[in-house]
């Protein structure tokens, strides 16, 4: 039982040390210490980085340092590419929403036009049928359309229906 606890303690210590190695400490432009598991921004000078992957690798030979700097730049490039991907996605999404909105407006305009054309044609048929048409004025009195008014209305409806 004691042997199992010892092995468990060693394994957990190993994992704790591995996670502690992946931390960065640097001083920002305001003099505050910053702690992070991601590398500091590229605007932070190397002399302000207190703890990080580049500092551990700087004690080794120059070949390893150049490869570690490339490895340190890779997460930044990934975050830049993710940010640019998100920006592109949001841009495409906004463009698609605008296209959908324009298509919906065009569809609504086409529906309105077809309804108006249907009304004009129906009114034109009523005028041509010769049935007496009456309207009510502002006092609520019924007025019948004269033949001159009928001819004028018929001409207006023909103009309106020509666009259909």
PDB file of C-alpha atoms in Angstrom:
ATOM      1  CA  UNK A   1       0.000   0.000   0.000  1.00  0.00           C
ATOM      2  CA  UNK A   2       2.826   2.380   0.866  1.00  0.00           C
ATOM      3  CA  UNK A   3       4.580   1.502  -2.366  1.00  0.00           C
ATOM      4  CA  UNK A   4       1.490   2.408  -4.410  1.00  0.00           C
ATOM      5  CA  UNK A   5       1.182   5.778  -2.645  1.00  0.00           C
ATOM      6  CA  UNK A   6       4.829   6.522  -3.334  1.00  0.00           C
ATOM      7  CA  UNK A   7       4.449   5.700  -7.023  1.00  0.00           C
ATOM      8  CA  UNK A   8       1.277   7.794  -7.206  1.00  0.00           C
ATOM      9  CA  UNK A   9       3.049  10.727  -5.539  1.00  0.00           C
ATOM     10  CA  UNK A  10       5.969  10.481  -7.977  1.00  0.00           C
ATOM     11  CA  UNK A  11       3.665  10.369 -11.007  1.00  0.00           C
ATOM     12  CA  UNK A  12       1.631  13.356  -9.802  1.00  0.00           C
ATOM     13  CA  UNK A  13       4.858  15.286  -9.104  1.00  0.00           C
ATOM     14  CA  UNK A  14       6.039  14.533 -12.623  1.00  0.00           C
ATOM     15  CA  UNK A  15       2.821  15.917 -14.131  1.00  0.00           C
ATOM     16  CA  UNK A  16       2.944  18.975 -11.869  1.00  0.00           C
ATOM     17  CA  UNK A  17       6.505  19.730 -12.971  1.00  0.00           C
ATOM     18  CA  UNK A  18       5.604  19.315 -16.618  1.00  0.00           C
ATOM     19  CA  UNK A  19       2.786  21.831 -16.327  1.00  0.00           C
ATOM     20  CA  UNK A  20       4.982  24.262 -14.384  1.00  0.00           C
ATOM     21  CA  UNK A  21       7.547  24.285 -17.189  1.00  0.00           C
ATOM     22  CA  UNK A  22       4.994  25.629 -19.621  1.00  0.00           C
ATOM     23  CA  UNK A  23       4.565  28.953 -17.792  1.00  0.00           C
ATOM     24  CA  UNK A  24       5.850  32.365 -18.813  1.00  0.00           C
ATOM     25  CA  UNK A  25       6.535  35.331 -16.574  1.00  0.00           C
ATOM     26  CA  UNK A  26       7.305  38.809 -17.906  1.00  0.00           C
ATOM     27  CA  UNK A  27       7.052  42.450 -16.903  1.00  0.00           C
ATOM     28  CA  UNK A  28       4.652  44.516 -19.002  1.00  0.00           C
ATOM     29  CA  UNK A  29       5.058  48.174 -20.003  1.00  0.00           C
ATOM     30  CA  UNK A  30       3.336  49.308 -16.775  1.00  0.00           C
ATOM     31  CA  UNK A  31       5.788  47.373 -14.592  1.00  0.00           C
ATOM     32  CA  UNK A  32       3.313  44.643 -13.602  1.00  0.00           C
ATOM     33  CA  UNK A  33       4.340  40.997 -13.563  1.00  0.00           C
ATOM     34  CA  UNK A  34       2.307  38.937 -15.998  1.00  0.00           C
ATOM     35  CA  UNK A  35       1.893  35.165 -15.653  1.00  0.00           C
ATOM     36  CA  UNK A  36       0.686  33.070 -18.573  1.00  0.00           C
ATOM     37  CA  UNK A  37       0.893  29.636 -20.132  1.00  0.00           C
ATOM     38  CA  UNK A  38       1.199  31.229 -23.589  1.00  0.00           C
ATOM     39  CA  UNK A  39       4.248  33.144 -24.768  1.00  0.00           C
ATOM     40  CA  UNK A  40       4.246  36.901 -24.159  1.00  0.00           C
ATOM     41  CA  UNK A  41       3.305  39.197 -27.060  1.00  0.00           C
ATOM     42  CA  UNK A  42       6.011  39.996 -29.569  1.00  0.00           C
ATOM     43  CA  UNK A  43       6.012  43.612 -28.343  1.00  0.00           C
ATOM     44  CA  UNK A  44       7.616  42.549 -25.045  1.00  0.00           C
ATOM     45  CA  UNK A  45      11.440  42.825 -25.251  1.00  0.00           C
ATOM     46  CA  UNK A  46      13.490  39.719 -24.411  1.00  0.00           C
ATOM     47  CA  UNK A  47      15.122  41.386 -21.392  1.00  0.00           C
ATOM     48  CA  UNK A  48      11.699  41.773 -19.685  1.00  0.00           C
ATOM     49  CA  UNK A  49      10.876  38.059 -19.913  1.00  0.00           C
ATOM     50  CA  UNK A  50      11.677  36.578 -16.492  1.00  0.00           C
ATOM     51  CA  UNK A  51      10.690  32.956 -17.053  1.00  0.00           C
ATOM     52  CA  UNK A  52       9.898  31.160 -20.252  1.00  0.00           C
ATOM     53  CA  UNK A  53      10.914  28.583 -22.820  1.00  0.00           C
ATOM     54  CA  UNK A  54      13.378  30.895 -24.578  1.00  0.00           C
ATOM     55  CA  UNK A  55      15.272  31.581 -21.347  1.00  0.00           C
ATOM     56  CA  UNK A  56      15.770  27.872 -20.640  1.00  0.00           C
ATOM     57  CA  UNK A  57      16.934  27.211 -24.191  1.00  0.00           C
ATOM     58  CA  UNK A  58      19.290  30.229 -24.267  1.00  0.00           C
ATOM     59  CA  UNK A  59      21.856  28.319 -22.198  1.00  0.00           C
ATOM     60  CA  UNK A  60      22.171  25.698 -24.926  1.00  0.00           C
ATOM     61  CA  UNK A  61      23.990  26.101 -28.238  1.00  0.00           C
ATOM     62  CA  UNK A  62      22.789  28.558 -30.938  1.00  0.00           C
ATOM     63  CA  UNK A  63      21.314  25.833 -33.171  1.00  0.00           C
ATOM     64  CA  UNK A  64      18.875  24.770 -30.494  1.00  0.00           C
ATOM     65  CA  UNK A  65      18.016  28.400 -29.711  1.00  0.00           C
ATOM     66  CA  UNK A  66      17.017  29.129 -33.289  1.00  0.00           C
ATOM     67  CA  UNK A  67      14.835  26.029 -33.420  1.00  0.00           C
ATOM     68  CA  UNK A  68      13.246  26.920 -30.082  1.00  0.00           C
ATOM     69  CA  UNK A  69      12.502  30.458 -31.267  1.00  0.00           C
ATOM     70  CA  UNK A  70      10.779  28.964 -34.311  1.00  0.00           C
ATOM     71  CA  UNK A  71       8.816  26.695 -31.982  1.00  0.00           C
ATOM     72  CA  UNK A  72       7.927  29.680 -29.774  1.00  0.00           C
ATOM     73  CA  UNK A  73       6.653  31.610 -32.812  1.00  0.00           C
ATOM     74  CA  UNK A  74       4.440  28.726 -33.914  1.00  0.00           C
ATOM     75  CA  UNK A  75       1.779  29.219 -31.183  1.00  0.00           C
ATOM     76  CA  UNK A  76       1.624  32.935 -32.018  1.00  0.00           C
ATOM     77  CA  UNK A  77       1.187  32.105 -35.692  1.00  0.00           C
ATOM     78  CA  UNK A  78      -1.549  29.642 -34.807  1.00  0.00           C
ATOM     79  CA  UNK A  79      -3.375  32.239 -32.718  1.00  0.00           C
ATOM     80  CA  UNK A  80      -2.948  34.773 -35.518  1.00  0.00           C
ATOM     81  CA  UNK A  81      -4.296  32.309 -38.015  1.00  0.00           C
ATOM     82  CA  UNK A  82      -7.212  31.439 -35.738  1.00  0.00           C
ATOM     83  CA  UNK A  83      -7.946  35.125 -35.246  1.00  0.00           C
ATOM     84  CA  UNK A  84      -7.766  35.744 -38.977  1.00  0.00           C
ATOM     85  CA  UNK A  85      -9.963  32.715 -39.610  1.00  0.00           C
ATOM     86  CA  UNK A  86     -12.523  34.020 -37.136  1.00  0.00           C
ATOM     87  CA  UNK A  87     -12.379  37.430 -38.780  1.00  0.00           C
ATOM     88  CA  UNK A  88     -12.862  35.878 -42.223  1.00  0.00           C
ATOM     89  CA  UNK A  89     -15.716  33.728 -40.916  1.00  0.00           C
ATOM     90  CA  UNK A  90     -17.474  36.729 -39.372  1.00  0.00           C
ATOM     91  CA  UNK A  91     -16.975  38.696 -42.589  1.00  0.00           C
ATOM     92  CA  UNK A  92     -18.442  35.889 -44.705  1.00  0.00           C
ATOM     93  CA  UNK A  93     -21.303  35.492 -42.258  1.00  0.00           C
ATOM     94  CA  UNK A  94     -22.116  39.224 -42.460  1.00  0.00           C
ATOM     95  CA  UNK A  95     -21.946  39.162 -46.262  1.00  0.00           C
ATOM     96  CA  UNK A  96     -24.236  36.128 -46.383  1.00  0.00           C
ATOM     97  CA  UNK A  97     -26.706  37.809 -44.023  1.00  0.00           C
ATOM     98  CA  UNK A  98     -26.700  40.894 -46.247  1.00  0.00           C
ATOM     99  CA  UNK A  99     -27.283  38.751 -49.354  1.00  0.00           C
ATOM    100  CA  UNK A 100     -30.129  36.916 -47.615  1.00  0.00           C
ATOM    101  CA  UNK A 101     -31.673  40.219 -46.559  1.00  0.00           C
ATOM    102  CA  UNK A 102     -31.501  41.588 -50.114  1.00  0.00           C
ATOM    103  CA  UNK A 103     -32.984  38.371 -51.505  1.00  0.00           C
ATOM    104  CA  UNK A 104     -35.835  38.516 -48.980  1.00  0.00           C
ATOM    105  CA  UNK A 105     -36.508  42.157 -49.877  1.00  0.00           C
ATOM    106  CA  UNK A 106     -36.510  41.309 -53.585  1.00  0.00           C
ATOM    107  CA  UNK A 107     -38.891  38.399 -52.955  1.00  0.00           C
ATOM    108  CA  UNK A 108     -41.200  40.646 -50.921  1.00  0.00           C
ATOM    109  CA  UNK A 109     -41.153  43.299 -53.673  1.00  0.00           C
ATOM    110  CA  UNK A 110     -42.010  40.667 -56.294  1.00  0.00           C
ATOM    111  CA  UNK A 111     -44.899  39.385 -54.158  1.00  0.00           C
ATOM    112  CA  UNK A 112     -46.215  42.916 -53.645  1.00  0.00           C
ATOM    113  CA  UNK A 113     -45.986  43.653 -57.359  1.00  0.00           C
ATOM    114  CA  UNK A 114     -47.871  40.481 -58.289  1.00  0.00           C
ATOM    115  CA  UNK A 115     -50.626  41.287 -55.761  1.00  0.00           C
ATOM    116  CA  UNK A 116     -50.919  44.845 -57.096  1.00  0.00           C
ATOM    117  CA  UNK A 117     -51.085  43.583 -60.679  1.00  0.00           C
ATOM    118  CA  UNK A 118     -53.814  41.152 -59.689  1.00  0.00           C
ATOM    119  CA  UNK A 119     -55.821  43.971 -58.072  1.00  0.00           C
ATOM    120  CA  UNK A 120     -55.402  46.255 -61.104  1.00  0.00           C
ATOM    121  CA  UNK A 121     -56.521  43.534 -63.512  1.00  0.00           C
ATOM    122  CA  UNK A 122     -59.534  42.720 -61.350  1.00  0.00           C
ATOM    123  CA  UNK A 123     -60.508  46.410 -61.172  1.00  0.00           C
ATOM    124  CA  UNK A 124     -60.003  46.733 -64.932  1.00  0.00           C
ATOM    125  CA  UNK A 125     -62.354  43.781 -65.560  1.00  0.00           C
ATOM    126  CA  UNK A 126     -64.924  45.387 -63.284  1.00  0.00           C
ATOM    127  CA  UNK A 127     -64.662  48.683 -65.177  1.00  0.00           C
ATOM    128  CA  UNK A 128     -64.959  46.948 -68.556  1.00  0.00           C
ATOM    129  CA  UNK A 129     -67.970  44.884 -67.501  1.00  0.00           C
ATOM    130  CA  UNK A 130     -70.218  47.962 -67.393  1.00  0.00           C
ATOM    131  CA  UNK A 131     -71.502  47.350 -63.875  1.00  0.00           C
ATOM    132  CA  UNK A 132     -72.376  50.532 -62.017  1.00  0.00           C
ATOM    133  CA  UNK A 133     -69.573  51.358 -59.582  1.00  0.00           C
ATOM    134  CA  UNK A 134     -70.253  53.450 -56.514  1.00  0.00           C
ATOM    135  CA  UNK A 135     -67.956  55.134 -54.040  1.00  0.00           C
ATOM    136  CA  UNK A 136     -68.633  56.750 -50.686  1.00  0.00           C
ATOM    137  CA  UNK A 137     -67.486  60.291 -49.996  1.00  0.00           C
ATOM    138  CA  UNK A 138     -66.284  61.764 -46.705  1.00  0.00           C
ATOM    139  CA  UNK A 139     -69.860  62.369 -45.552  1.00  0.00           C
ATOM    140  CA  UNK A 140     -70.739  58.721 -46.117  1.00  0.00           C
ATOM    141  CA  UNK A 141     -72.943  59.387 -49.122  1.00  0.00           C
ATOM    142  CA  UNK A 142     -72.899  57.011 -52.062  1.00  0.00           C
ATOM    143  CA  UNK A 143     -71.777  58.449 -55.427  1.00  0.00           C
ATOM    144  CA  UNK A 144     -72.056  56.553 -58.688  1.00  0.00           C
ATOM    145  CA  UNK A 145     -69.239  56.727 -61.244  1.00  0.00           C
ATOM    146  CA  UNK A 146     -70.119  58.546 -64.479  1.00  0.00           C
ATOM    147  CA  UNK A 147     -69.122  57.285 -67.916  1.00  0.00           C
ATOM    148  CA  UNK A 148     -66.359  59.943 -68.163  1.00  0.00           C
ATOM    149  CA  UNK A 149     -64.943  58.890 -64.802  1.00  0.00           C
ATOM    150  CA  UNK A 150     -65.170  55.250 -65.874  1.00  0.00           C
ATOM    151  CA  UNK A 151     -63.177  55.983 -69.083  1.00  0.00           C
ATOM    152  CA  UNK A 152     -60.568  57.905 -67.099  1.00  0.00           C
ATOM    153  CA  UNK A 153     -60.229  55.086 -64.521  1.00  0.00           C
ATOM    154  CA  UNK A 154     -60.032  52.525 -67.318  1.00  0.00           C
ATOM    155  CA  UNK A 155     -57.180  54.452 -68.978  1.00  0.00           C
ATOM    156  CA  UNK A 156     -55.359  54.687 -65.634  1.00  0.00           C
ATOM    157  CA  UNK A 157     -55.718  50.964 -64.967  1.00  0.00           C
ATOM    158  CA  UNK A 158     -54.440  50.131 -68.448  1.00  0.00           C
ATOM    159  CA  UNK A 159     -51.330  52.246 -67.778  1.00  0.00           C
ATOM    160  CA  UNK A 160     -50.843  50.531 -64.437  1.00  0.00           C
ATOM    161  CA  UNK A 161     -51.361  47.051 -65.863  1.00  0.00           C
ATOM    162  CA  UNK A 162     -48.878  47.657 -68.680  1.00  0.00           C
ATOM    163  CA  UNK A 163     -46.038  47.248 -66.127  1.00  0.00           C
ATOM    164  CA  UNK A 164     -47.271  43.821 -65.072  1.00  0.00           C
TER     165      UNK A 164
END
